[in-house]
Amino acid sequence: MNTLLPETAQSDVAPVIGRFAPSPTGPLHFGSLVAAVGSYCLARQAAGRWLLRMEDLDTPRVVPGAADEIMRTLELLGLHWDGPVIWQSQRSGAYSAALASLEQRGLLFDCGCSRKEILASAPHPGEEGPVYPGTCRHGLAPGRRPRALRIKVPEEQVCFVDGVFGSHEQILSRVVGDFVLRRADGLFAYQLAVVVDDAASGINQVVRGADLLSSTPRQIFLQSCLGYPIPSYVHLPLALNAAGKKISKRQGIIDTPESGREGVLVCRILQFLGQDVPLSIRGADPVEVLSWGVTHFNIRRVLMCDQRLVGNENKS
Ligand code: GLU
């Protein structure tokens, strides 16, 4: 079996370009702010740029006003981004072009299966849900209408070294199977959009929540199919609620930081990420706390974090 192993992370040789890529499906919560602060500190520590991309591609899930609220929260916390905001909803031309290039190379196929059929054919779904069984890979059965567009994945192991979690490998054909790039509802899939956008912006340092660790091999595979450089990856531990579950937007552990307590929130985020924030700056304004974070952020400390937040403690 072949192994796809990105050789040099691009950020070893080029000026760092990082990003924060929230989905405007609600206000930022503690978990998403962890990704914002972590990606900001690591990009700025390397004297790099830090971009903001609104992942408003999944239009049915986008909440009106959420993007404005996200930008307001970032500004309140002193998380100032470089350049104009990138809106995925305005980039369908780039996604279509990427699909056309994959299509030309014979990597795509129409799939006529419904979710129910895939589920029925994969009775023991893996951690990424049911593994696509390859039903339409060699052509649609007569009478089937095309629904989603999928990419063929080889029997290949994708390996990468994450900045926090270390070496990670996945055999795509066993864990996810041929995956969707354009959904049955016509929307471009997250996996495609993220790869096309990161490449278009020259992102070479991706810092985000560990819930996306298992998506990374799909993204590295797509980058290699499209001839894009491979960024370096850092996945940050997820903030968990008292029950040990990932904090969701609905739980709203933090919506907008309380006025006058923005610095306290940034301190809590840095502490959550295992950083040893000195007492002297715990009451400081967010810009001062962030500037401490930029200078002192130590990625080796991240795994020392205690992922469990108790109730609304960060509002106390
Ligand atoms: N939009 C995704 C989210 O809000 C993040 C995507 C990424 O960082 O690659 O979870």
PDB file of C-alpha atoms in Angstrom, residues 45-263:
ATOM      1  CA  GLN A  45       4.290  34.655  17.156  1.00  0.00           C
ATOM      2  CA  ALA A  46       5.820  33.749  13.790  1.00  0.00           C
ATOM      3  CA  ALA A  47       5.310  37.385  12.669  1.00  0.00           C
ATOM      4  CA  GLY A  48       2.771  35.996  10.232  1.00  0.00           C
ATOM      5  CA  ARG A  49      -0.536  37.147   8.807  1.00  0.00           C
ATOM      6  CA  TRP A  50      -3.860  36.024  10.278  1.00  0.00           C
ATOM      7  CA  LEU A  51      -6.877  35.932   7.968  1.00  0.00           C
ATOM      8  CA  LEU A  52     -10.596  35.638   8.633  1.00  0.00           C
ATOM      9  CA  ARG A  53     -12.773  33.424   6.453  1.00  0.00           C
ATOM     10  CA  MET A  54     -16.522  33.141   6.937  1.00  0.00           C
ATOM     11  CA  GLU A  55     -17.582  29.605   6.127  1.00  0.00           C
ATOM     12  CA  ASP A  56     -21.089  30.572   5.048  1.00  0.00           C
ATOM     13  CA  LEU A  57     -21.320  27.894   2.406  1.00  0.00           C
ATOM     14  CA  ASP A  58     -23.958  25.769   4.083  1.00  0.00           C
ATOM     15  CA  THR A  59     -26.628  28.386   3.444  1.00  0.00           C
ATOM     16  CA  PRO A  60     -29.524  26.554   5.136  1.00  0.00           C
ATOM     17  CA  ARG A  61     -27.538  26.580   8.401  1.00  0.00           C
ATOM     18  CA  VAL A  62     -26.344  30.192   8.201  1.00  0.00           C
ATOM     19  CA  VAL A  63     -28.018  32.430  10.793  1.00  0.00           C
ATOM     20  CA  PRO A  64     -28.680  36.003   9.643  1.00  0.00           C
ATOM     21  CA  GLY A  65     -26.584  38.469  11.640  1.00  0.00           C
ATOM     22  CA  ALA A  66     -24.236  35.784  13.029  1.00  0.00           C
ATOM     23  CA  ALA A  67     -21.272  36.810  10.837  1.00  0.00           C
ATOM     24  CA  ASP A  68     -21.525  40.434  12.029  1.00  0.00           C
ATOM     25  CA  GLU A  69     -21.717  39.290  15.615  1.00  0.00           C
ATOM     26  CA  ILE A  70     -18.663  37.055  15.158  1.00  0.00           C
ATOM     27  CA  MET A  71     -16.643  39.950  13.730  1.00  0.00           C
ATOM     28  CA  ARG A  72     -17.770  42.236  16.557  1.00  0.00           C
ATOM     29  CA  THR A  73     -16.703  39.660  19.167  1.00  0.00           C
ATOM     30  CA  LEU A  74     -13.283  39.199  17.543  1.00  0.00           C
ATOM     31  CA  GLU A  75     -12.757  42.953  17.512  1.00  0.00           C
ATOM     32  CA  LEU A  76     -13.839  43.291  21.142  1.00  0.00           C
ATOM     33  CA  LEU A  77     -11.256  40.676  22.073  1.00  0.00           C
ATOM     34  CA  GLY A  78      -8.511  42.445  20.125  1.00  0.00           C
ATOM     35  CA  LEU A  79      -8.330  39.654  17.542  1.00  0.00           C
ATOM     36  CA  HIS A  80      -7.746  41.888  14.522  1.00  0.00           C
ATOM     37  CA  TRP A  81      -7.414  40.097  11.227  1.00  0.00           C
ATOM     38  CA  ASP A  82      -5.425  41.086   8.125  1.00  0.00           C
ATOM     39  CA  GLY A  83      -6.986  42.000   4.817  1.00  0.00           C
ATOM     40  CA  PRO A  84     -10.589  41.664   3.727  1.00  0.00           C
ATOM     41  CA  VAL A  85     -12.841  38.924   5.122  1.00  0.00           C
ATOM     42  CA  ILE A  86     -13.161  35.977   2.723  1.00  0.00           C
ATOM     43  CA  TRP A  87     -16.759  34.798   2.223  1.00  0.00           C
ATOM     44  CA  GLN A  88     -17.200  31.247   0.993  1.00  0.00           C
ATOM     45  CA  SER A  89     -20.610  32.124  -0.419  1.00  0.00           C
ATOM     46  CA  GLN A  90     -18.821  34.303  -2.994  1.00  0.00           C
ATOM     47  CA  ARG A  91     -16.350  31.687  -4.128  1.00  0.00           C
ATOM     48  CA  SER A  92     -18.426  29.140  -6.013  1.00  0.00           C
ATOM     49  CA  GLY A  93     -16.444  29.824  -9.228  1.00  0.00           C
ATOM     50  CA  ALA A  94     -13.242  28.639  -7.547  1.00  0.00           C
ATOM     51  CA  TYR A  95     -14.932  25.481  -6.225  1.00  0.00           C
ATOM     52  CA  SER A  96     -16.392  24.682  -9.663  1.00  0.00           C
ATOM     53  CA  ALA A  97     -12.956  25.130 -11.251  1.00  0.00           C
ATOM     54  CA  ALA A  98     -11.401  22.720  -8.742  1.00  0.00           C
ATOM     55  CA  LEU A  99     -14.135  20.169  -9.436  1.00  0.00           C
ATOM     56  CA  ALA A 100     -13.559  20.549 -13.186  1.00  0.00           C
ATOM     57  CA  SER A 101      -9.862  19.864 -12.756  1.00  0.00           C
ATOM     58  CA  LEU A 102     -10.555  16.727 -10.692  1.00  0.00           C
ATOM     59  CA  GLU A 103     -13.191  15.645 -13.198  1.00  0.00           C
ATOM     60  CA  GLN A 104     -10.733  16.009 -16.065  1.00  0.00           C
ATOM     61  CA  ARG A 105      -8.435  13.588 -14.313  1.00  0.00           C
ATOM     62  CA  GLY A 106     -11.209  11.012 -14.009  1.00  0.00           C
ATOM     63  CA  LEU A 107     -11.299  11.199 -10.226  1.00  0.00           C
ATOM     64  CA  LEU A 108     -14.991  12.035  -9.774  1.00  0.00           C
ATOM     65  CA  PHE A 109     -18.202  10.087 -10.199  1.00  0.00           C
ATOM     66  CA  ASP A 110     -21.923  10.681  -9.792  1.00  0.00           C
ATOM     67  CA  CYS A 111     -23.525   8.876  -6.925  1.00  0.00           C
ATOM     68  CA  GLY A 112     -27.220   8.023  -6.870  1.00  0.00           C
ATOM     69  CA  CYS A 113     -27.346   6.537  -3.359  1.00  0.00           C
ATOM     70  CA  SER A 114     -29.535   7.969  -0.654  1.00  0.00           C
ATOM     71  CA  ARG A 115     -28.254   8.374   2.889  1.00  0.00           C
ATOM     72  CA  LYS A 116     -30.551   5.523   3.934  1.00  0.00           C
ATOM     73  CA  GLU A 117     -29.097   3.168   1.331  1.00  0.00           C
ATOM     74  CA  ILE A 118     -25.519   3.944   2.377  1.00  0.00           C
ATOM     75  CA  LEU A 119     -26.404   3.400   6.005  1.00  0.00           C
ATOM     76  CA  ALA A 120     -28.039   0.076   5.173  1.00  0.00           C
ATOM     77  CA  SER A 121     -24.928  -1.090   3.313  1.00  0.00           C
ATOM     78  CA  ALA A 122     -22.592  -0.133   6.160  1.00  0.00           C
ATOM     79  CA  PRO A 123     -24.133  -1.616   9.272  1.00  0.00           C
ATOM     80  CA  HIS A 124     -21.067  -0.872  11.421  1.00  0.00           C
ATOM     81  CA  PRO A 125     -20.291   2.772  10.733  1.00  0.00           C
ATOM     82  CA  GLY A 126     -16.783   3.991  11.548  1.00  0.00           C
ATOM     83  CA  GLU A 127     -15.963   7.130  13.534  1.00  0.00           C
ATOM     84  CA  GLU A 128     -16.718   9.227  10.456  1.00  0.00           C
ATOM     85  CA  GLY A 129     -20.136   7.662   9.905  1.00  0.00           C
ATOM     86  CA  PRO A 130     -20.930   4.982   7.347  1.00  0.00           C
ATOM     87  CA  VAL A 131     -18.076   4.113   4.971  1.00  0.00           C
ATOM     88  CA  TYR A 132     -19.261   4.580   1.384  1.00  0.00           C
ATOM     89  CA  PRO A 133     -19.370   1.071  -0.105  1.00  0.00           C
ATOM     90  CA  GLY A 134     -18.464   2.123  -3.667  1.00  0.00           C
ATOM     91  CA  THR A 135     -21.908   1.364  -5.142  1.00  0.00           C
ATOM     92  CA  CYS A 136     -21.824   3.940  -7.992  1.00  0.00           C
ATOM     93  CA  ARG A 137     -18.030   4.093  -8.473  1.00  0.00           C
ATOM     94  CA  HIS A 138     -18.187   2.302 -11.828  1.00  0.00           C
ATOM     95  CA  GLY A 139     -21.344   3.983 -13.102  1.00  0.00           C
ATOM     96  CA  LEU A 140     -24.908   4.620 -12.032  1.00  0.00           C
ATOM     97  CA  ALA A 141     -27.243   1.651 -12.171  1.00  0.00           C
ATOM     98  CA  PRO A 142     -29.884   2.045 -14.925  1.00  0.00           C
ATOM     99  CA  GLY A 143     -32.708   4.344 -13.878  1.00  0.00           C
ATOM    100  CA  ARG A 144     -30.740   5.962 -11.021  1.00  0.00           C
ATOM    101  CA  ARG A 145     -30.492   9.716 -11.065  1.00  0.00           C
ATOM    102  CA  PRO A 146     -27.241  11.400  -9.986  1.00  0.00           C
ATOM    103  CA  ARG A 147     -27.402  12.980  -6.547  1.00  0.00           C
ATOM    104  CA  ALA A 148     -23.992  13.740  -5.032  1.00  0.00           C
ATOM    105  CA  LEU A 149     -20.578  14.002  -6.684  1.00  0.00           C
ATOM    106  CA  ARG A 150     -17.880  11.895  -5.042  1.00  0.00           C
ATOM    107  CA  ILE A 151     -14.114  11.507  -5.371  1.00  0.00           C
ATOM    108  CA  LYS A 152     -12.512   8.077  -5.686  1.00  0.00           C
ATOM    109  CA  VAL A 153     -10.073   7.412  -2.893  1.00  0.00           C
ATOM    110  CA  PRO A 154      -7.201   4.966  -3.364  1.00  0.00           C
ATOM    111  CA  GLU A 155      -6.064   2.233  -0.957  1.00  0.00           C
ATOM    112  CA  GLU A 156      -3.506   4.651   0.378  1.00  0.00           C
ATOM    113  CA  GLN A 157      -2.473   5.692   3.838  1.00  0.00           C
ATOM    114  CA  VAL A 158      -2.358   9.430   4.493  1.00  0.00           C
ATOM    115  CA  CYS A 159       0.106  10.428   7.219  1.00  0.00           C
ATOM    116  CA  PHE A 160       0.811  13.772   8.794  1.00  0.00           C
ATOM    117  CA  VAL A 161       2.328  15.130  11.972  1.00  0.00           C
ATOM    118  CA  ASP A 162       0.037  17.350  13.979  1.00  0.00           C
ATOM    119  CA  GLY A 163       1.635  20.115  16.049  1.00  0.00           C
ATOM    120  CA  VAL A 164      -0.190  19.000  19.199  1.00  0.00           C
ATOM    121  CA  PHE A 165      -1.381  15.418  18.691  1.00  0.00           C
ATOM    122  CA  GLY A 166       1.723  14.137  16.882  1.00  0.00           C
ATOM    123  CA  SER A 167       1.724  11.634  14.093  1.00  0.00           C
ATOM    124  CA  HIS A 168      -1.619  10.656  12.665  1.00  0.00           C
ATOM    125  CA  GLU A 169      -2.500   8.290   9.856  1.00  0.00           C
ATOM    126  CA  GLN A 170      -5.667   7.252   8.127  1.00  0.00           C
ATOM    127  CA  ILE A 171      -6.498   4.883   5.289  1.00  0.00           C
ATOM    128  CA  LEU A 172      -9.246   6.861   3.601  1.00  0.00           C
ATOM    129  CA  SER A 173     -10.749   3.896   1.785  1.00  0.00           C
ATOM    130  CA  ARG A 174     -11.320   2.148   5.117  1.00  0.00           C
ATOM    131  CA  VAL A 175     -12.375   5.081   7.276  1.00  0.00           C
ATOM    132  CA  VAL A 176     -14.524   7.184   4.927  1.00  0.00           C
ATOM    133  CA  GLY A 177     -14.498   5.667   1.435  1.00  0.00           C
ATOM    134  CA  ASP A 178     -15.114   7.778  -1.678  1.00  0.00           C
ATOM    135  CA  PHE A 179     -16.304  11.055  -0.170  1.00  0.00           C
ATOM    136  CA  VAL A 180     -18.693  13.760  -1.295  1.00  0.00           C
ATOM    137  CA  LEU A 181     -17.414  16.967  -2.919  1.00  0.00           C
ATOM    138  CA  ARG A 182     -20.772  18.279  -4.095  1.00  0.00           C
ATOM    139  CA  ARG A 183     -23.785  17.384  -2.027  1.00  0.00           C
ATOM    140  CA  ALA A 184     -27.155  16.111  -3.227  1.00  0.00           C
ATOM    141  CA  ASP A 185     -28.625  19.572  -2.496  1.00  0.00           C
ATOM    142  CA  GLY A 186     -26.092  21.071  -4.932  1.00  0.00           C
ATOM    143  CA  LEU A 187     -23.908  22.706  -2.263  1.00  0.00           C
ATOM    144  CA  PHE A 188     -20.126  22.310  -2.379  1.00  0.00           C
ATOM    145  CA  ALA A 189     -18.854  20.142   0.462  1.00  0.00           C
ATOM    146  CA  TYR A 190     -16.834  21.607   3.337  1.00  0.00           C
ATOM    147  CA  GLN A 191     -13.854  19.338   2.499  1.00  0.00           C
ATOM    148  CA  LEU A 192     -13.551  20.823  -0.992  1.00  0.00           C
ATOM    149  CA  ALA A 193     -14.173  24.451  -0.038  1.00  0.00           C
ATOM    150  CA  VAL A 194     -11.676  24.472   2.826  1.00  0.00           C
ATOM    151  CA  VAL A 195      -8.887  23.062   0.652  1.00  0.00           C
ATOM    152  CA  VAL A 196      -9.550  25.420  -2.262  1.00  0.00           C
ATOM    153  CA  ASP A 197      -9.783  28.455   0.049  1.00  0.00           C
ATOM    154  CA  ASP A 198      -6.707  27.634   2.112  1.00  0.00           C
ATOM    155  CA  ALA A 199      -4.678  27.254  -1.089  1.00  0.00           C
ATOM    156  CA  ALA A 200      -6.087  30.440  -2.659  1.00  0.00           C
ATOM    157  CA  SER A 201      -5.143  32.466   0.430  1.00  0.00           C
ATOM    158  CA  GLY A 202      -1.694  30.882   0.723  1.00  0.00           C
ATOM    159  CA  ILE A 203      -2.558  29.479   4.171  1.00  0.00           C
ATOM    160  CA  ASN A 204       0.380  27.425   5.385  1.00  0.00           C
ATOM    161  CA  GLN A 205      -0.566  27.074   9.047  1.00  0.00           C
ATOM    162  CA  VAL A 206      -3.965  25.605   9.931  1.00  0.00           C
ATOM    163  CA  VAL A 207      -4.845  25.822  13.629  1.00  0.00           C
ATOM    164  CA  ARG A 208      -8.339  24.629  14.613  1.00  0.00           C
ATOM    165  CA  GLY A 209     -10.338  22.356  16.898  1.00  0.00           C
ATOM    166  CA  ALA A 210      -9.504  18.680  17.296  1.00  0.00           C
ATOM    167  CA  ASP A 211     -12.953  17.762  15.965  1.00  0.00           C
ATOM    168  CA  LEU A 212     -11.406  18.322  12.521  1.00  0.00           C
ATOM    169  CA  LEU A 213      -8.366  16.091  13.099  1.00  0.00           C
ATOM    170  CA  SER A 214     -10.045  13.209  11.271  1.00  0.00           C
ATOM    171  CA  SER A 215     -10.989  15.472   8.311  1.00  0.00           C
ATOM    172  CA  THR A 216      -7.359  16.427   7.755  1.00  0.00           C
ATOM    173  CA  PRO A 217      -6.362  13.258   5.815  1.00  0.00           C
ATOM    174  CA  ARG A 218      -9.204  13.950   3.348  1.00  0.00           C
ATOM    175  CA  GLN A 219      -7.950  17.495   2.966  1.00  0.00           C
ATOM    176  CA  ILE A 220      -4.328  16.416   2.462  1.00  0.00           C
ATOM    177  CA  PHE A 221      -5.509  13.894  -0.139  1.00  0.00           C
ATOM    178  CA  LEU A 222      -7.441  16.635  -1.998  1.00  0.00           C
ATOM    179  CA  GLN A 223      -4.468  18.999  -1.797  1.00  0.00           C
ATOM    180  CA  SER A 224      -2.279  16.353  -3.386  1.00  0.00           C
ATOM    181  CA  CYS A 225      -4.864  15.655  -6.142  1.00  0.00           C
ATOM    182  CA  LEU A 226      -5.104  19.376  -6.910  1.00  0.00           C
ATOM    183  CA  GLY A 227      -1.338  19.963  -6.738  1.00  0.00           C
ATOM    184  CA  TYR A 228      -1.654  22.357  -3.790  1.00  0.00           C
ATOM    185  CA  PRO A 229       0.992  22.746  -1.082  1.00  0.00           C
ATOM    186  CA  ILE A 230       0.253  21.041   2.251  1.00  0.00           C
ATOM    187  CA  PRO A 231      -0.043  23.428   5.229  1.00  0.00           C
ATOM    188  CA  SER A 232       1.185  22.525   8.700  1.00  0.00           C
ATOM    189  CA  TYR A 233      -1.626  21.413  11.027  1.00  0.00           C
ATOM    190  CA  VAL A 234      -2.224  22.107  14.697  1.00  0.00           C
ATOM    191  CA  HIS A 235      -5.393  20.777  16.295  1.00  0.00           C
ATOM    192  CA  LEU A 236      -6.386  22.175  19.657  1.00  0.00           C
ATOM    193  CA  PRO A 237      -8.176  20.184  22.359  1.00  0.00           C
ATOM    194  CA  LEU A 238     -11.924  20.657  22.457  1.00  0.00           C
ATOM    195  CA  ALA A 239     -13.580  22.396  25.350  1.00  0.00           C
ATOM    196  CA  LEU A 240     -15.946  19.948  26.979  1.00  0.00           C
ATOM    197  CA  ASN A 241     -18.929  20.558  29.200  1.00  0.00           C
ATOM    198  CA  ALA A 242     -19.313  19.042  32.640  1.00  0.00           C
ATOM    199  CA  ALA A 243     -20.691  15.862  31.059  1.00  0.00           C
ATOM    200  CA  GLY A 244     -17.513  15.468  28.973  1.00  0.00           C
ATOM    201  CA  LYS A 245     -19.252  16.416  25.704  1.00  0.00           C
ATOM    202  CA  LYS A 246     -18.078  19.006  23.162  1.00  0.00           C
ATOM    203  CA  ILE A 247     -19.592  22.419  23.870  1.00  0.00           C
ATOM    204  CA  SER A 248     -22.119  23.270  21.223  1.00  0.00           C
ATOM    205  CA  LYS A 249     -23.315  26.638  20.022  1.00  0.00           C
ATOM    206  CA  ARG A 250     -26.704  25.864  21.471  1.00  0.00           C
ATOM    207  CA  GLN A 251     -25.228  25.571  24.939  1.00  0.00           C
ATOM    208  CA  GLY A 252     -23.921  29.101  24.449  1.00  0.00           C
ATOM    209  CA  ILE A 253     -21.258  28.871  27.136  1.00  0.00           C
ATOM    210  CA  ILE A 254     -20.141  32.249  25.917  1.00  0.00           C
ATOM    211  CA  ASP A 255     -21.985  34.415  23.443  1.00  0.00           C
ATOM    212  CA  THR A 256     -20.550  37.867  23.633  1.00  0.00           C
ATOM    213  CA  PRO A 257     -17.963  38.607  26.275  1.00  0.00           C
ATOM    214  CA  GLU A 258     -19.275  40.758  29.078  1.00  0.00           C
ATOM    215  CA  SER A 259     -18.244  44.342  28.717  1.00  0.00           C
ATOM    216  CA  GLY A 260     -15.107  45.080  30.719  1.00  0.00           C
ATOM    217  CA  ARG A 261     -14.296  41.382  31.109  1.00  0.00           C
ATOM    218  CA  GLU A 262     -12.891  40.664  27.658  1.00  0.00           C
ATOM    219  CA  GLY A 263      -9.344  40.364  29.043  1.00  0.00           C
TER     220      GLY A 263
END
